[in-house]
C-alpha cells in the first residue's frame, strides 16, 4: 500500500500512473450524467482538495458512492492521472473506495460545504478544524512555531520549559488564576455543591499557587548560566477585557540573553519577526494565497513590506510629545507617566509612522519591578513593539542586574525581598547585564493571517465566560 498525502500528490512529486492509497474526508460530491462522480477530498495536508474520479464500475458505486456527503471519511486506492479539468493538474482515478465513516444525519451536519461565519464556527470548535480556513490557520501556526524554534536555534538559544504552576506574579498585574487541589472532586461533577468558603488553595504546595503569566523570571536563572535561552509555552491571564486581542490562555515566546542590553534585544526582536514572516511566505504560499482570496487581499503585500523596512524607534517621552501636539482629538488623556491607550498606539503605528514602531524607555511606575532603571531615575530600559492593526505584539526590557537597585524597585512595588530570594541570588552571585522580551504568539497569528479575532487563531480559545470544549 503506497500511502501518500494530498500535498504529496498535488505538488507533483509522484509520477503519473503510480498506484497510491489516500485517506481523507469528502468536501463535495458531484455526479455527472455519464455516471461518473467527482469527489473533492481533503486530508489537512494542504488547502487545495484532491479530485477523485469514481466511475460506476466500482462495486459499491450505486449503494455507497452515490450516498457520500460532505464530511464522510474514505480510503481510496487509485492511480494518479493528468486532469482534463481546468481546476487541477492531476486527479486520482479510483479503483476501490472504502467508506470508513458516514455522516449521521447529513441535513444537520454542522459543517456543510457552504460558507460559515467565524462566530458560528466558534460554537462548533471541535468541528471547525474541518473547514478550509481553520485548516489554513492551523498549518500557518505550525509553520510559524517551527520557524521560531529554527531561528532561536540558529542564533544559539537553548529552549527551556519554564513552570506553568508558579507562586510568582511576574508582571505584578494581579491578573493571575489560582491553582488548587480539587479535594472536593464531587464539585467537578456537581458544581452546585461548590462551597465558596472552601479554601484548599495552599494545601498542596504549602503556599498559594497560580498559573504563570510569564516564564521570564525562571528563564533569567538559566540565562545567567547558559547565556542564551528561550521559553515557548502557554501563559495565563485573568483578562476580563472582552477584546479581539486578549485571551485568558495564550502562548508566548520569551528569549532571555545574558550580556545583551536593550538595543541588542531590540535588534533580535526585529530580526526574529522578519525572519519568521519570510519563512512563512516561502513555506506556506498556498495557504497565504488562500487568505488573500478569503480574508484580506493586501495581506502578502503588507507582510512583505514589514520584512523589508526598518522598524521606527521612538522614545516614550517623544511619543507623548508627538501625541500631544498632533492636533488629533483622543478620547483618553495623554500624560507623561501614564500608559498609552490603544487609540494612541493605533495613531502612532497606523497613521503617523504607517509601519511597525518600537517605543522605548517607559516611565518606571507603569512597568514591572524587574526592568533596569535608567540614569534619569524616572524611566526604565523597556520596549514595546507595536504593529499596525494589532497594537502591542512584543514587550521586553533590560533587566535590573544591580542588587541594590532591584531591592529599591521591589520595595517601591510593595514586594518583599524574602519572596524574591532566589531571584535576588542571581544578582548576588556573578550578576551580569541581561535582557529579554515576550512575543505573543496569537497576536503574531492575527497579524500574519489578517484574521480579525484572536479567538480564531488558537484551537480552543479560553476567554471570560468561555470554557467549552
Ligand atoms: O508585555 P507582556 O505582559 O510581557 C511579559 O509578560 C514579559 N514578562 C515578557 C518578557 O520580557 N519575557 O506580554 C508579552 C506579550 C505582549 O506584547 C502581547 O503580545 C502578549 O504577550 N499578550 C497577550 N496575548 C494574548 N492575550 C493576552 N491576554 C495577552 N497579554 C499579553
Ligand atoms: Mg506589555
CSV table of C-alpha atoms and ligand atoms in Angstrom, one decimal:
chain,number,residue,atom,x,y,z
A,1,UNK,CA,0.0,0.0,0.0
A,2,UNK,CA,1.6,3.2,-1.2
A,3,UNK,CA,0.1,5.6,1.4
A,4,UNK,CA,0.5,9.3,0.4
A,5,UNK,CA,-0.9,12.7,1.4
A,6,UNK,CA,-2.9,15.1,-0.9
A,7,UNK,CA,0.0,17.6,-0.7
A,8,UNK,CA,2.4,14.8,-2.0
A,9,UNK,CA,0.2,14.3,-5.0
A,10,UNK,CA,-0.6,18.0,-5.8
A,11,UNK,CA,3.0,19.1,-5.5
A,12,UNK,CA,3.8,16.9,-8.5
A,13,UNK,CA,6.3,14.8,-6.6
A,14,UNK,CA,4.7,11.5,-7.5
A,15,UNK,CA,4.8,10.4,-11.2
A,16,UNK,CA,1.6,9.9,-13.1
A,17,UNK,CA,0.1,6.4,-13.4
A,18,UNK,CA,1.5,5.5,-9.9
A,19,UNK,CA,-0.9,3.5,-7.8
A,20,UNK,CA,-1.5,5.1,-4.5
A,21,UNK,CA,-3.6,4.9,-1.4
A,22,UNK,CA,-5.1,8.0,0.0
A,23,UNK,CA,-7.2,8.7,3.1
A,24,UNK,CA,-9.4,11.7,3.9
A,25,UNK,CA,-12.8,13.3,4.1
A,26,UNK,CA,-15.2,14.3,1.4
A,27,UNK,CA,-15.6,18.1,0.9
A,28,UNK,CA,-18.1,17.8,-2.0
A,29,UNK,CA,-19.6,15.2,-4.4
A,30,UNK,CA,-20.8,16.0,-7.9
A,31,UNK,CA,-22.3,13.4,-10.2
A,32,UNK,CA,-22.3,13.6,-14.0
A,33,UNK,CA,-24.9,12.3,-16.3
A,34,UNK,CA,-22.3,9.9,-17.6
A,35,UNK,CA,-22.4,8.0,-14.3
A,36,UNK,CA,-19.1,9.4,-13.0
A,37,UNK,CA,-18.8,11.0,-9.6
A,38,UNK,CA,-16.3,13.7,-8.8
A,39,UNK,CA,-15.3,13.7,-5.1
A,40,UNK,CA,-13.3,16.5,-3.6
A,41,UNK,CA,-11.2,15.1,-0.8
A,42,UNK,CA,-9.3,16.8,2.0
A,43,UNK,CA,-6.8,15.4,4.5
A,44,UNK,CA,-5.3,18.6,6.1
A,45,UNK,CA,-2.0,18.5,4.3
A,46,UNK,CA,-2.8,21.5,2.1
A,47,UNK,CA,-5.6,23.9,1.2
A,48,UNK,CA,-6.5,22.5,-2.2
A,49,UNK,CA,-8.6,19.4,-2.4
A,50,UNK,CA,-7.8,16.3,-4.5
A,51,UNK,CA,-10.3,15.3,-7.1
A,52,UNK,CA,-11.2,11.6,-7.1
A,53,UNK,CA,-12.9,10.2,-10.1
A,54,UNK,CA,-15.3,7.4,-9.2
A,55,UNK,CA,-17.0,5.6,-12.1
A,56,UNK,CA,-20.0,3.2,-11.9
A,57,UNK,CA,-17.7,0.2,-12.4
A,58,UNK,CA,-16.8,0.4,-8.7
A,59,UNK,CA,-18.7,-2.4,-6.9
A,60,UNK,CA,-20.2,0.0,-4.4
A,61,UNK,CA,-20.9,2.9,-6.8
A,62,UNK,CA,-24.7,2.7,-6.6
A,63,UNK,CA,-25.1,1.7,-3.0
A,64,UNK,CA,-22.4,3.8,-1.3
A,65,UNK,CA,-20.6,6.3,-3.5
A,66,UNK,CA,-23.8,8.0,-4.6
A,67,UNK,CA,-24.7,8.4,-0.9
A,68,UNK,CA,-21.5,10.1,0.1
A,69,UNK,CA,-21.9,13.6,1.6
A,70,UNK,CA,-19.6,16.3,2.9
A,71,UNK,CA,-17.6,15.0,5.9
A,72,UNK,CA,-17.7,11.2,5.2
A,73,UNK,CA,-14.3,9.6,5.7
A,74,UNK,CA,-13.0,7.3,3.0
A,75,UNK,CA,-9.9,5.4,1.9
A,76,UNK,CA,-9.1,5.3,-1.8
A,77,UNK,CA,-6.9,3.1,-3.9
A,78,UNK,CA,-6.3,4.6,-7.4
A,79,UNK,CA,-3.9,5.9,-9.9
A,80,UNK,CA,-2.7,9.4,-10.5
A,81,UNK,CA,-3.6,10.9,-13.9
A,82,UNK,CA,-3.4,14.2,-15.6
A,83,UNK,CA,-6.7,16.0,-15.2
A,84,UNK,CA,-8.6,17.3,-18.2
A,85,UNK,CA,-10.4,19.7,-15.9
A,86,UNK,CA,-9.1,23.3,-15.5
A,87,UNK,CA,-9.2,23.4,-11.7
A,88,UNK,CA,-6.5,20.9,-11.1
A,89,UNK,CA,-3.4,19.5,-12.9
A,90,UNK,CA,-3.8,16.0,-11.5
A,91,UNK,CA,-6.6,13.8,-10.2
A,92,UNK,CA,-6.9,10.2,-9.0
A,93,UNK,CA,-9.0,7.6,-10.8
A,94,UNK,CA,-10.3,5.3,-8.1
A,95,UNK,CA,-10.0,1.5,-8.3
A,96,UNK,CA,-11.5,1.0,-4.9
A,97,UNK,CA,-13.2,3.2,-2.4
A,98,UNK,CA,-13.9,2.0,1.1
A,99,UNK,CA,-16.1,4.1,3.3
A,100,UNK,CA,-14.8,4.4,6.9
A,101,UNK,CA,-17.3,6.7,8.5
A,102,UNK,CA,-20.7,8.1,7.4
A,103,UNK,CA,-22.3,11.4,8.5
A,104,UNK,CA,-25.1,10.5,10.9
A,105,UNK,CA,-27.7,13.0,9.5
A,106,UNK,CA,-26.3,15.0,6.6
A,107,UNK,CA,-29.0,17.6,6.8
A,108,UNK,CA,-28.0,18.6,10.3
A,109,UNK,CA,-24.2,18.2,9.9
A,110,UNK,CA,-22.8,21.5,11.3
A,111,UNK,CA,-20.0,21.9,8.7
A,112,UNK,CA,-21.6,21.9,5.3
A,113,UNK,CA,-19.6,22.9,2.2
A,114,UNK,CA,-21.2,26.4,2.3
A,115,UNK,CA,-19.5,29.4,4.0
A,116,UNK,CA,-19.9,29.8,7.7
A,117,UNK,CA,-19.2,32.9,9.9
A,118,UNK,CA,-16.3,32.8,12.2
A,119,UNK,CA,-18.7,33.4,15.1
A,120,UNK,CA,-20.7,30.3,14.2
A,121,UNK,CA,-17.6,28.2,13.8
A,122,UNK,CA,-16.5,29.1,17.4
A,123,UNK,CA,-19.7,27.4,18.6
A,124,UNK,CA,-18.5,24.2,17.0
A,125,UNK,CA,-14.8,24.5,17.8
A,126,UNK,CA,-14.5,20.7,17.8
A,127,UNK,CA,-15.6,20.5,14.2
A,128,UNK,CA,-14.2,23.8,12.8
A,129,UNK,CA,-10.8,22.3,12.0
A,130,UNK,CA,-12.6,20.6,9.1
A,131,UNK,CA,-13.1,24.0,7.4
A,132,UNK,CA,-10.6,25.3,4.8
A,133,UNK,CA,-10.0,28.5,6.8
A,134,UNK,CA,-9.2,26.8,10.1
A,135,UNK,CA,-7.1,24.2,8.2
A,136,UNK,CA,-5.0,27.1,6.7
A,137,UNK,CA,-4.7,28.8,10.1
A,138,UNK,CA,-3.5,25.5,11.7
A,139,UNK,CA,-0.8,24.9,9.1
A,140,UNK,CA,0.3,28.5,9.4
A,141,UNK,CA,0.5,28.2,13.2
A,142,UNK,CA,2.6,25.1,12.9
A,143,UNK,CA,5.0,26.7,10.3
A,144,UNK,CA,5.5,29.8,12.5
A,145,UNK,CA,6.2,27.7,15.6
A,146,UNK,CA,8.8,25.7,13.7
A,147,UNK,CA,10.3,28.8,12.2
A,148,UNK,CA,10.6,30.3,15.7
A,149,UNK,CA,12.4,27.2,17.0
A,150,UNK,CA,14.7,27.2,14.0
A,151,UNK,CA,15.5,30.9,14.3
A,152,UNK,CA,16.3,30.6,18.0
A,153,UNK,CA,18.4,27.5,17.4
A,154,UNK,CA,20.4,29.3,14.6
A,155,UNK,CA,21.1,32.2,17.0
A,156,UNK,CA,22.4,29.8,19.7
A,157,UNK,CA,19.4,30.0,22.1
A,158,UNK,CA,18.5,26.9,24.1
A,159,UNK,CA,14.9,26.0,24.5
A,160,UNK,CA,13.9,25.6,28.2
A,161,UNK,CA,10.5,24.8,29.6
A,162,UNK,CA,9.5,27.1,32.5
A,163,UNK,CA,6.9,26.1,35.0
A,164,UNK,CA,3.2,26.6,34.3
A,165,UNK,CA,2.4,26.5,38.0
A,166,UNK,CA,4.1,29.2,40.0
A,167,UNK,CA,4.0,31.3,43.1
A,168,UNK,CA,5.1,34.5,41.4
A,169,UNK,CA,3.2,37.3,39.7
A,170,UNK,CA,6.0,38.2,37.3
A,171,UNK,CA,4.2,41.2,35.8
A,172,UNK,CA,2.7,42.5,39.1
A,173,UNK,CA,-0.6,43.0,37.3
A,174,UNK,CA,-2.6,40.6,39.6
A,175,UNK,CA,-4.3,39.0,36.6
A,176,UNK,CA,-3.5,35.5,37.9
A,177,UNK,CA,-5.6,32.4,38.1
A,178,UNK,CA,-5.2,30.4,41.4
A,179,UNK,CA,-4.3,26.7,41.3
A,180,UNK,CA,-5.8,24.5,43.9
A,181,UNK,CA,-6.2,20.7,44.5
A,182,UNK,CA,-9.7,19.6,44.0
A,183,UNK,CA,-10.2,17.7,47.2
A,184,UNK,CA,-13.8,18.2,46.6
A,185,UNK,CA,-13.7,16.0,43.5
A,186,UNK,CA,-17.5,15.8,43.6
A,187,UNK,CA,-17.7,19.5,42.8
A,188,UNK,CA,-16.4,18.8,39.3
A,189,UNK,CA,-19.5,16.7,38.7
A,190,UNK,CA,-21.9,18.6,40.9
A,191,UNK,CA,-21.0,22.2,40.5
A,192,UNK,CA,-24.0,23.2,42.6
A,193,UNK,CA,-22.4,21.8,45.7
A,194,UNK,CA,-19.4,24.2,45.4
A,195,UNK,CA,-18.9,25.8,48.8
A,196,UNK,CA,-17.4,29.2,48.2
A,197,UNK,CA,-15.8,29.3,51.6
A,198,UNK,CA,-13.7,26.2,50.8
A,199,UNK,CA,-10.1,27.3,50.7
A,200,UNK,CA,-7.8,24.5,49.9
A,201,UNK,CA,-5.5,26.6,47.6
A,202,UNK,CA,-2.5,26.3,49.9
A,203,UNK,CA,-2.8,22.6,50.8
A,204,UNK,CA,-0.7,21.0,48.1
A,205,UNK,CA,2.2,23.4,47.7
A,206,UNK,CA,2.3,24.9,51.1
A,207,UNK,CA,1.7,28.3,49.7
A,208,UNK,CA,-0.6,29.9,47.2
A,209,UNK,CA,-0.1,28.7,43.6
A,210,UNK,CA,-1.1,30.3,40.3
A,211,UNK,CA,-0.9,29.7,36.6
A,212,UNK,CA,2.0,31.6,35.2
A,213,UNK,CA,1.7,34.9,33.4
A,214,UNK,CA,5.2,34.7,32.1
A,215,UNK,CA,8.2,32.3,32.3
A,216,UNK,CA,10.6,35.2,32.4
A,217,UNK,CA,11.9,35.1,36.0
A,218,UNK,CA,12.8,31.4,35.6
A,219,UNK,CA,14.3,32.0,32.2
A,220,UNK,CA,16.6,34.6,33.7
A,221,UNK,CA,18.0,32.0,36.1
A,222,UNK,CA,19.0,29.9,33.1
A,223,UNK,CA,20.3,32.8,31.0
A,224,UNK,CA,22.5,33.7,33.9
A,225,UNK,CA,24.3,30.4,33.4
A,226,UNK,CA,23.7,29.3,29.8
A,227,UNK,CA,23.8,32.8,28.3
A,228,UNK,CA,21.1,32.4,25.7
A,229,UNK,CA,17.8,30.6,26.4
A,230,UNK,CA,14.1,31.0,25.5
A,231,UNK,CA,10.8,29.6,26.6
A,232,UNK,CA,7.9,28.9,24.4
A,233,UNK,CA,4.8,27.8,26.2
A,234,UNK,CA,1.3,28.7,27.4
A,235,UNK,CA,0.8,31.6,29.7
A,236,UNK,CA,-2.4,32.6,31.5
A,237,UNK,CA,-4.1,35.9,32.4
A,238,UNK,CA,-7.4,36.5,34.0
A,239,UNK,CA,-8.3,39.1,31.4
A,240,UNK,CA,-11.9,40.3,31.7
A,241,UNK,CA,-11.4,42.7,28.8
A,242,UNK,CA,-13.5,41.3,26.1
A,243,UNK,CA,-11.5,42.4,23.1
A,244,UNK,CA,-10.4,40.7,19.9
A,245,UNK,CA,-6.7,40.8,21.0
A,246,UNK,CA,-6.9,39.2,24.5
A,247,UNK,CA,-7.1,35.6,25.6
A,248,UNK,CA,-7.1,34.1,29.1
A,249,UNK,CA,-4.7,31.4,27.8
A,250,UNK,CA,-2.1,32.3,25.1
A,251,UNK,CA,1.3,31.2,24.0
A,252,UNK,CA,4.4,33.3,24.4
A,253,UNK,CA,8.0,33.1,23.1
A,254,UNK,CA,10.4,34.6,25.6
A,255,UNK,CA,14.0,34.9,24.7
A,256,UNK,CA,16.4,35.8,27.6
A,257,UNK,CA,20.1,36.6,27.0
A,258,UNK,CA,23.0,37.4,29.3
A,259,UNK,CA,25.4,40.1,28.2
A,260,UNK,CA,22.7,41.8,26.0
A,261,UNK,CA,21.4,45.3,26.5
A,262,UNK,CA,18.1,46.9,25.4
A,263,UNK,CA,19.4,47.8,22.0
A,264,UNK,CA,20.7,44.2,21.4
A,265,UNK,CA,17.3,42.6,22.1
A,266,UNK,CA,15.5,45.2,20.0
A,267,UNK,CA,17.7,44.1,17.1
A,268,UNK,CA,17.0,40.4,18.0
A,269,UNK,CA,13.2,41.0,18.1
A,270,UNK,CA,13.1,42.8,14.7
A,271,UNK,CA,15.2,40.0,13.1
A,272,UNK,CA,13.0,37.3,14.6
A,273,UNK,CA,9.8,38.9,13.3
A,274,UNK,CA,11.2,39.4,9.8
A,275,UNK,CA,12.8,36.0,9.6
A,276,UNK,CA,9.7,34.0,10.6
A,277,UNK,CA,7.4,36.1,8.4
A,278,UNK,CA,9.7,35.4,5.4
A,279,UNK,CA,9.8,31.7,6.2
A,280,UNK,CA,6.0,31.7,6.4
A,281,UNK,CA,5.7,33.4,3.0
A,282,UNK,CA,8.0,30.9,1.4
A,283,UNK,CA,6.8,27.7,3.0
A,284,UNK,CA,3.1,28.2,3.1
A,285,UNK,CA,2.4,30.3,0.0
A,286,UNK,CA,-0.6,28.1,-0.8
A,287,UNK,CA,-2.3,29.0,2.5
A,288,UNK,CA,-1.3,32.6,2.2
A,289,UNK,CA,-2.8,32.8,-1.2
A,290,UNK,CA,-6.0,31.3,0.2
A,291,UNK,CA,-6.1,34.0,2.9
A,292,UNK,CA,-5.6,36.7,0.2
A,293,UNK,CA,-8.8,35.4,-1.5
A,294,UNK,CA,-10.8,34.9,1.6
A,295,UNK,CA,-9.7,37.3,4.3
A,296,UNK,CA,-7.5,40.2,3.1
A,297,UNK,CA,-6.4,41.0,-0.4
A,298,UNK,CA,-3.4,43.0,0.9
A,299,UNK,CA,-2.0,40.6,3.3
A,300,UNK,CA,1.1,39.4,1.4
A,301,UNK,CA,2.0,42.9,0.3
A,302,UNK,CA,1.7,44.1,3.9
A,303,UNK,CA,3.9,41.3,5.2
A,304,UNK,CA,6.5,41.8,2.5
A,305,UNK,CA,6.6,45.4,3.4
A,306,UNK,CA,7.1,44.6,7.0
A,307,UNK,CA,10.1,42.3,6.3
A,308,UNK,CA,11.8,45.0,4.1
A,309,UNK,CA,11.5,48.2,6.1
A,310,UNK,CA,13.5,49.2,9.1
A,311,UNK,CA,11.2,49.5,12.2
A,312,UNK,CA,10.8,53.0,13.6
A,313,UNK,CA,12.2,53.8,17.0
A,314,UNK,CA,10.8,56.4,19.3
A,315,UNK,CA,11.3,57.3,23.0
A,316,UNK,CA,8.2,57.1,25.2
A,317,UNK,CA,8.8,60.8,26.1
A,318,UNK,CA,9.0,61.8,22.4
A,319,UNK,CA,5.8,59.7,21.7
A,320,UNK,CA,3.9,61.7,24.4
A,321,UNK,CA,5.1,65.0,22.9
A,322,UNK,CA,4.1,63.9,19.5
A,323,UNK,CA,0.6,62.7,20.6
A,324,UNK,CA,0.0,66.0,22.5
A,325,UNK,CA,0.9,68.2,19.6
A,326,UNK,CA,-0.5,66.2,16.7
A,327,UNK,CA,-3.8,68.1,16.6
A,328,UNK,CA,-5.8,65.0,17.0
A,329,UNK,CA,-8.7,64.6,19.5
A,330,UNK,CA,-8.3,61.4,21.5
A,331,UNK,CA,-10.9,60.0,23.9
A,332,UNK,CA,-8.3,59.2,26.6
A,333,UNK,CA,-5.9,61.7,28.2
A,334,UNK,CA,-2.2,61.7,27.4
A,335,UNK,CA,0.1,62.3,30.3
A,336,UNK,CA,3.7,61.6,30.8
A,337,UNK,CA,3.8,58.8,33.3
A,338,UNK,CA,0.6,57.1,32.1
A,339,UNK,CA,0.2,54.1,29.8
A,340,UNK,CA,-0.7,54.7,26.2
A,341,UNK,CA,-4.2,53.7,25.3
A,342,UNK,CA,-4.8,51.6,22.2
A,343,UNK,CA,-6.1,54.7,20.3
A,344,UNK,CA,-2.7,56.3,20.9
A,345,UNK,CA,-0.8,53.2,19.8
A,346,UNK,CA,-3.0,53.0,16.7
A,347,UNK,CA,-2.4,56.6,15.8
A,348,UNK,CA,1.4,56.1,16.1
A,349,UNK,CA,1.7,52.8,14.1
A,350,UNK,CA,-1.2,53.2,11.6
A,351,UNK,CA,-1.3,56.9,10.9
A,352,UNK,CA,1.9,58.6,11.9
A,353,UNK,CA,4.6,56.0,11.1
A,354,UNK,CA,2.4,53.7,9.0
A,355,UNK,CA,4.7,50.9,9.9
A,356,UNK,CA,6.0,48.9,12.9
A,357,UNK,CA,7.2,51.1,15.7
A,358,UNK,CA,9.3,50.5,18.8
A,359,UNK,CA,8.6,52.6,21.8
A,360,UNK,CA,11.5,52.7,24.3
A,361,UNK,CA,12.2,53.8,27.9
A,362,UNK,CA,8.8,54.0,29.6
A,363,UNK,CA,8.3,55.6,33.0
A,364,UNK,CA,9.2,53.2,35.8
A,365,UNK,CA,5.9,53.5,37.6
A,366,UNK,CA,3.9,51.9,34.7
A,367,UNK,CA,6.4,49.0,34.1
A,368,UNK,CA,7.3,45.8,36.1
A,369,UNK,CA,9.7,45.8,39.0
A,370,UNK,CA,12.5,43.9,37.2
A,371,UNK,CA,13.2,46.4,34.4
A,372,UNK,CA,16.5,48.2,34.6
A,373,UNK,CA,16.4,51.8,36.0
A,374,UNK,CA,17.8,54.4,33.6
A,375,UNK,CA,20.2,57.1,34.8
A,376,UNK,CA,17.4,59.6,34.8
A,377,UNK,CA,15.9,57.6,37.7
A,378,UNK,CA,12.5,58.1,36.1
A,379,UNK,CA,12.4,55.7,33.2
A,380,UNK,CA,13.3,52.0,32.7
A,381,UNK,CA,15.2,50.3,29.8
A,382,UNK,CA,12.0,48.9,28.3
A,383,UNK,CA,10.5,48.5,24.9
A,384,UNK,CA,7.2,47.7,23.3
A,385,UNK,CA,6.8,46.8,19.6
A,386,UNK,CA,3.6,48.0,18.0
A,387,UNK,CA,2.3,46.7,14.7
A,388,UNK,CA,-0.3,48.4,12.5
A,389,UNK,CA,-3.7,46.8,13.0
A,390,UNK,CA,-2.5,44.8,16.1
A,391,UNK,CA,-1.0,47.2,18.6
A,392,UNK,CA,1.5,45.7,21.1
A,393,UNK,CA,3.0,42.4,19.9
A,394,UNK,CA,6.2,42.4,21.9
A,395,UNK,CA,7.1,43.7,25.4
A,396,UNK,CA,10.6,43.5,26.7
A,397,UNK,CA,13.4,45.1,28.7
A,398,UNK,CA,16.9,45.1,30.0
A,399,UNK,CA,16.7,43.5,33.5
A,400,UNK,CA,17.9,45.2,36.7
A,401,UNK,CA,21.1,43.4,37.4
A,402,UNK,CA,22.3,45.7,40.3
A,403,UNK,CA,21.1,44.2,43.6
A,404,UNK,CA,20.7,47.5,45.5
A,405,UNK,CA,18.6,48.9,42.7
A,406,UNK,CA,16.5,45.8,42.4
A,407,UNK,CA,15.8,45.9,46.1
A,408,UNK,CA,14.7,49.5,45.7
A,409,UNK,CA,12.3,48.6,43.0
A,410,UNK,CA,10.9,45.6,45.0
A,411,UNK,CA,10.2,48.0,47.8
A,412,UNK,CA,8.6,50.6,45.6
A,413,UNK,CA,6.3,47.9,44.3
A,414,UNK,CA,5.5,46.6,47.8
A,415,UNK,CA,7.2,43.3,47.1
A,416,UNK,CA,9.3,41.6,49.7
A,417,UNK,CA,13.0,40.6,49.4
A,418,UNK,CA,12.2,37.2,51.1
A,419,UNK,CA,9.7,36.2,48.4
A,420,UNK,CA,12.2,37.0,45.7
A,421,UNK,CA,15.2,35.4,47.5
A,422,UNK,CA,16.2,33.2,44.6
A,423,UNK,CA,15.7,36.0,42.0
A,424,UNK,CA,18.0,38.2,44.2
A,425,UNK,CA,20.6,35.4,44.3
A,426,UNK,CA,21.1,35.8,40.6
A,427,UNK,CA,22.3,39.4,41.4
A,428,UNK,CA,24.3,38.3,44.4
A,429,UNK,CA,26.3,35.6,42.6
A,430,UNK,CA,28.1,36.8,39.5
A,431,UNK,CA,25.5,39.2,38.2
A,432,UNK,CA,25.5,40.2,34.5
A,433,UNK,CA,23.6,42.6,32.3
A,434,UNK,CA,20.8,40.7,30.6
A,435,UNK,CA,17.7,41.3,28.6
A,436,UNK,CA,14.7,39.6,27.1
A,437,UNK,CA,11.3,40.0,25.6
A,438,UNK,CA,7.9,38.3,25.2
A,439,UNK,CA,6.3,37.8,21.8
A,440,UNK,CA,2.6,37.0,22.0
A,441,UNK,CA,2.1,34.1,19.6
A,442,UNK,CA,-1.6,34.6,18.9
A,443,UNK,CA,-1.0,38.3,18.3
A,444,UNK,CA,1.5,37.3,15.7
A,445,UNK,CA,-1.0,34.9,14.2
A,446,UNK,CA,-3.7,37.6,13.8
A,447,UNK,CA,-1.0,39.8,12.2
A,448,UNK,CA,0.1,37.3,9.6
A,449,UNK,CA,-3.3,35.9,8.8
A,450,UNK,CA,-5.4,39.1,8.8
A,451,UNK,CA,-8.0,37.2,10.8
A,452,UNK,CA,-9.8,39.8,13.0
A,453,UNK,CA,-10.4,37.9,16.2
A,454,UNK,CA,-7.7,36.2,18.3
A,455,UNK,CA,-10.2,33.5,19.2
A,456,UNK,CA,-9.9,32.1,15.7
A,457,UNK,CA,-6.2,31.6,15.6
A,458,UNK,CA,-5.9,29.2,18.6
A,459,UNK,CA,-7.6,25.8,18.6
A,460,UNK,CA,-9.8,26.0,21.7
A,461,UNK,CA,-9.9,29.7,22.8
A,462,UNK,CA,-10.2,30.4,26.5
A,463,UNK,CA,-11.8,33.8,27.4
A,464,UNK,CA,-14.0,35.0,30.2
A,465,UNK,CA,-17.3,33.0,30.3
A,466,UNK,CA,-16.0,30.6,27.7
A,467,UNK,CA,-14.6,27.3,28.7
A,468,UNK,CA,-16.4,24.9,26.3
A,469,UNK,CA,-14.6,22.0,24.7
B,1,LIG,O1,4.1,42.7,27.7
B,1,LIG,P1,3.9,41.4,28.4
B,1,LIG,O2,3.0,41.4,29.6
B,1,LIG,O3,5.4,41.0,28.9
B,1,LIG,C1,5.7,40.0,29.7
B,1,LIG,O4,5.0,39.1,30.1
B,1,LIG,C2,7.2,39.9,29.9
B,1,LIG,N1,7.5,39.1,31.1
B,1,LIG,C3,7.8,39.3,28.7
B,1,LIG,C4,9.3,39.1,28.8
B,1,LIG,O5,10.0,40.2,28.8
B,1,LIG,N2,9.9,37.9,28.8
B,1,LIG,O6,3.4,40.3,27.4
B,1,LIG,C5,4.2,40.0,26.3
B,1,LIG,C6,3.3,39.8,25.0
B,1,LIG,C7,2.5,41.1,24.7
B,1,LIG,O7,3.3,42.0,24.0
B,1,LIG,C8,1.4,40.5,23.8
B,1,LIG,O8,1.8,40.2,22.5
B,1,LIG,C9,1.1,39.2,24.5
B,1,LIG,O9,2.3,38.9,25.3
B,1,LIG,N3,0.0,39.2,25.4
B,1,LIG,C10,-1.2,38.6,25.1
B,1,LIG,N4,-1.7,37.9,24.1
B,1,LIG,C11,-2.9,37.5,24.1
B,1,LIG,N5,-3.8,37.7,25.2
B,1,LIG,C12,-3.4,38.3,26.2
B,1,LIG,N6,-4.2,38.5,27.3
B,1,LIG,C13,-2.0,38.9,26.3
B,1,LIG,N7,-1.3,39.6,27.2
B,1,LIG,C14,-0.1,39.8,26.6
B,2,LIG,MG1,3.2,44.6,27.7
